Amino acid sequence: MRRFGPTVFAEMSALALRTGAVNLGQGFPDADGPASLLEDAVAAIRSGHNQYPPGVGVPALLEAVAEHQERFHGLRLDPGSQVLVTAGATEAIAASVLALCEPGDEVVVLEPAYDSYPAVIALAGAVQRSVPLLPGPDGFTLDRSRLEAAFGDRTRLVLLNTPHNPTGTVLGAEDLAAVAALAVRHDAVVVSDEVYEHLVFDGGTHTPVAALPGMAERTLTISSAGKTFSVTGWKVGWVTGPAPLVAAVRTVKQFLTYVNAGPFQPAVAAALGLPDEFYAGLAADLQRRRDLLLEGLRSAGFAVAAPAGTYFVVADPRPLGFADGTDLCRRLPELAGVVGVPVAAFCTPGGVAAQAVEPLVRFTFCKSDAVLHEACDRLQALRR
Ligand code: PMP
Ligand code: GLN
């Protein structure tokens, strides 16, 4: 693990703290989630839900996750055997990869990739096969010929992420079908990280790969409460899928954390049942803030395409004369009093994706209007 230093998010949040810059780096909301959720957690603590919960998660949450998957995605699950609660999506991803990969097995990953993916692939002794998402004027596109070439005899898993961090891409039907066909052909399991499932904009939709024909039996779907309910510090996640795969993940999970988040689990269970207006309002509100940041970035001189989902905008600073996003992120607090995250930090150094995204910077818009306005005002300094 020596090649994995402190995460880019920790590094950039520390830089923001040190310099007093506006932190649009690490993706965490600056407002609390629904009041009922917070009250339910307080009530759970006060009423004694403070010891180890069951290893798979509290029954109310298992049922709520199963209901959620059916309500939003038409996926029918047995809460008793097809749902496992985890310490955030991060543990669900780690336990899935550790459970299903032997040393030398290959994992197909879209790159740029969330930073925990290469780390857990390394922990499993598995080998990452990256498929670039390539930036263009209208956003990122999956390189389908490279997708096909990434699969081979040793492919064990596809670690998918849609809506995608950091690019904001929501994979469309053709991309999903291509991934599904290759997974079937190579008898691979798909581990699908869908933590941004409810953060999709402009009337778009998120389709879980598990909903495609023939995919439910070979897909583990992962999500968490952090993004949907703006409680990233609670670390309540879950993984759903075929019972034998979920059982394998559970075996690993019980030796990673055993259990977590006892009093938060019943609160999240209740929140998953919030009415449709809550979910629609969440996306609409974030879309408005996305547009606010897009406008600010454009007027500051960045080239940006609107992301279809997530918390993140990827900005190209080349019109402003900056060609290296990593260097720009280190200097941005001093140049403009703002922090972003270099997209190259999500890529294998020297790889196709790393080269393609070298200039690019990710900014988050999951912040209050006041913070976003302040950041946009400050970024105007780059023009001068
Ligand atoms: N996957 C992706 C794509 C993420 O962006 C994040 C966190 N921001 C996670 C997983 C981790 O989620 P959690 O905090 O629930 O562990
Ligand atoms: N997922 C968040 C992001 O991408 C950060 C999570 C973390 O700090 N590990 O910004």
CSV table of N, CA, C and O and ligand atoms in Angstrom, one decimal, residues 88-90 93 114 117 161 165 193 195-196 224 227 235, ligand 1:
chain,number,residue,atom,x,y,z
A,88,GLY,N,-20.9,2.6,5.3
A,88,GLY,CA,-20.8,3.5,4.1
A,88,GLY,C,-20.7,2.6,2.8
A,88,GLY,O,-20.5,1.4,2.9
A,89,ALA,N,-20.8,3.3,1.7
A,89,ALA,CA,-20.5,2.6,0.4
A,89,ALA,C,-19.1,2.1,0.4
A,89,ALA,O,-18.8,1.1,-0.2
A,90,THR,N,-18.2,2.8,1.1
A,90,THR,CA,-16.8,2.5,1.0
A,90,THR,C,-16.6,1.0,1.5
A,90,THR,O,-15.8,0.3,0.9
A,93,ILE,N,-18.0,-1.5,-1.0
A,93,ILE,CA,-17.1,-1.7,-2.2
A,93,ILE,C,-15.9,-2.6,-1.8
A,93,ILE,O,-15.6,-3.6,-2.4
A,114,TYR,N,-13.1,6.7,-8.5
A,114,TYR,CA,-13.1,7.1,-7.1
A,114,TYR,C,-11.9,6.4,-6.4
A,114,TYR,O,-11.5,5.3,-6.7
A,117,TYR,N,-11.2,2.7,-5.1
A,117,TYR,CA,-11.2,1.5,-6.0
A,117,TYR,C,-9.8,1.0,-6.2
A,117,TYR,O,-9.6,-0.2,-6.0
A,161,ASN,N,-19.5,2.7,-11.8
A,161,ASN,CA,-20.0,3.9,-11.0
A,161,ASN,C,-20.8,4.8,-11.9
A,161,ASN,O,-20.3,5.4,-12.8
A,165,ASN,N,-18.5,9.8,-10.2
A,165,ASN,CA,-17.6,10.7,-9.5
A,165,ASN,C,-16.2,10.4,-10.1
A,165,ASN,O,-15.8,9.2,-10.1
A,193,ASP,N,-21.5,0.9,-8.1
A,193,ASP,CA,-21.5,2.0,-7.1
A,193,ASP,C,-22.5,3.1,-7.5
A,193,ASP,O,-22.2,3.8,-8.4
A,195,VAL,N,-24.0,5.5,-5.4
A,195,VAL,CA,-24.3,6.4,-4.3
A,195,VAL,C,-24.9,7.7,-4.7
A,195,VAL,O,-25.6,8.4,-3.9
A,196,TYR,N,-24.8,8.1,-6.0
A,196,TYR,CA,-25.4,9.4,-6.5
A,196,TYR,C,-26.7,9.1,-7.2
A,196,TYR,O,-27.2,9.9,-8.1
A,224,SER,N,-25.6,4.5,-0.5
A,224,SER,CA,-25.5,4.8,0.9
A,224,SER,C,-26.3,6.0,1.2
A,224,SER,O,-26.8,6.7,0.4
A,227,LYS,N,-25.1,10.6,0.6
A,227,LYS,CA,-25.4,11.6,-0.4
A,227,LYS,C,-26.9,11.9,-0.5
A,227,LYS,O,-27.3,13.1,-0.6
A,235,LYS,N,-22.0,7.3,7.7
A,235,LYS,CA,-21.4,6.1,7.1
A,235,LYS,C,-22.4,4.9,7.2
A,235,LYS,O,-22.1,3.9,7.8
B,1,PMP,N1,-18.4,6.0,-4.1
B,1,PMP,C1,-18.3,7.2,-4.6
B,1,PMP,C2,-18.4,7.3,-6.1
B,1,PMP,C3,-18.3,8.3,-3.8
B,1,PMP,O1,-18.2,9.5,-4.4
B,1,PMP,C4,-18.3,8.1,-2.4
B,1,PMP,C5,-18.2,9.3,-1.4
B,1,PMP,N2,-18.3,10.4,-1.7
B,1,PMP,C6,-18.3,6.9,-1.9
B,1,PMP,C7,-18.4,5.8,-2.7
B,1,PMP,C8,-18.2,6.6,-0.4
B,1,PMP,O2,-19.5,6.6,0.2
B,1,PMP,P1,-19.6,6.5,1.7
B,1,PMP,O3,-19.3,7.8,2.3
B,1,PMP,O4,-21.0,6.1,1.9
B,1,PMP,O5,-18.6,5.4,2.2
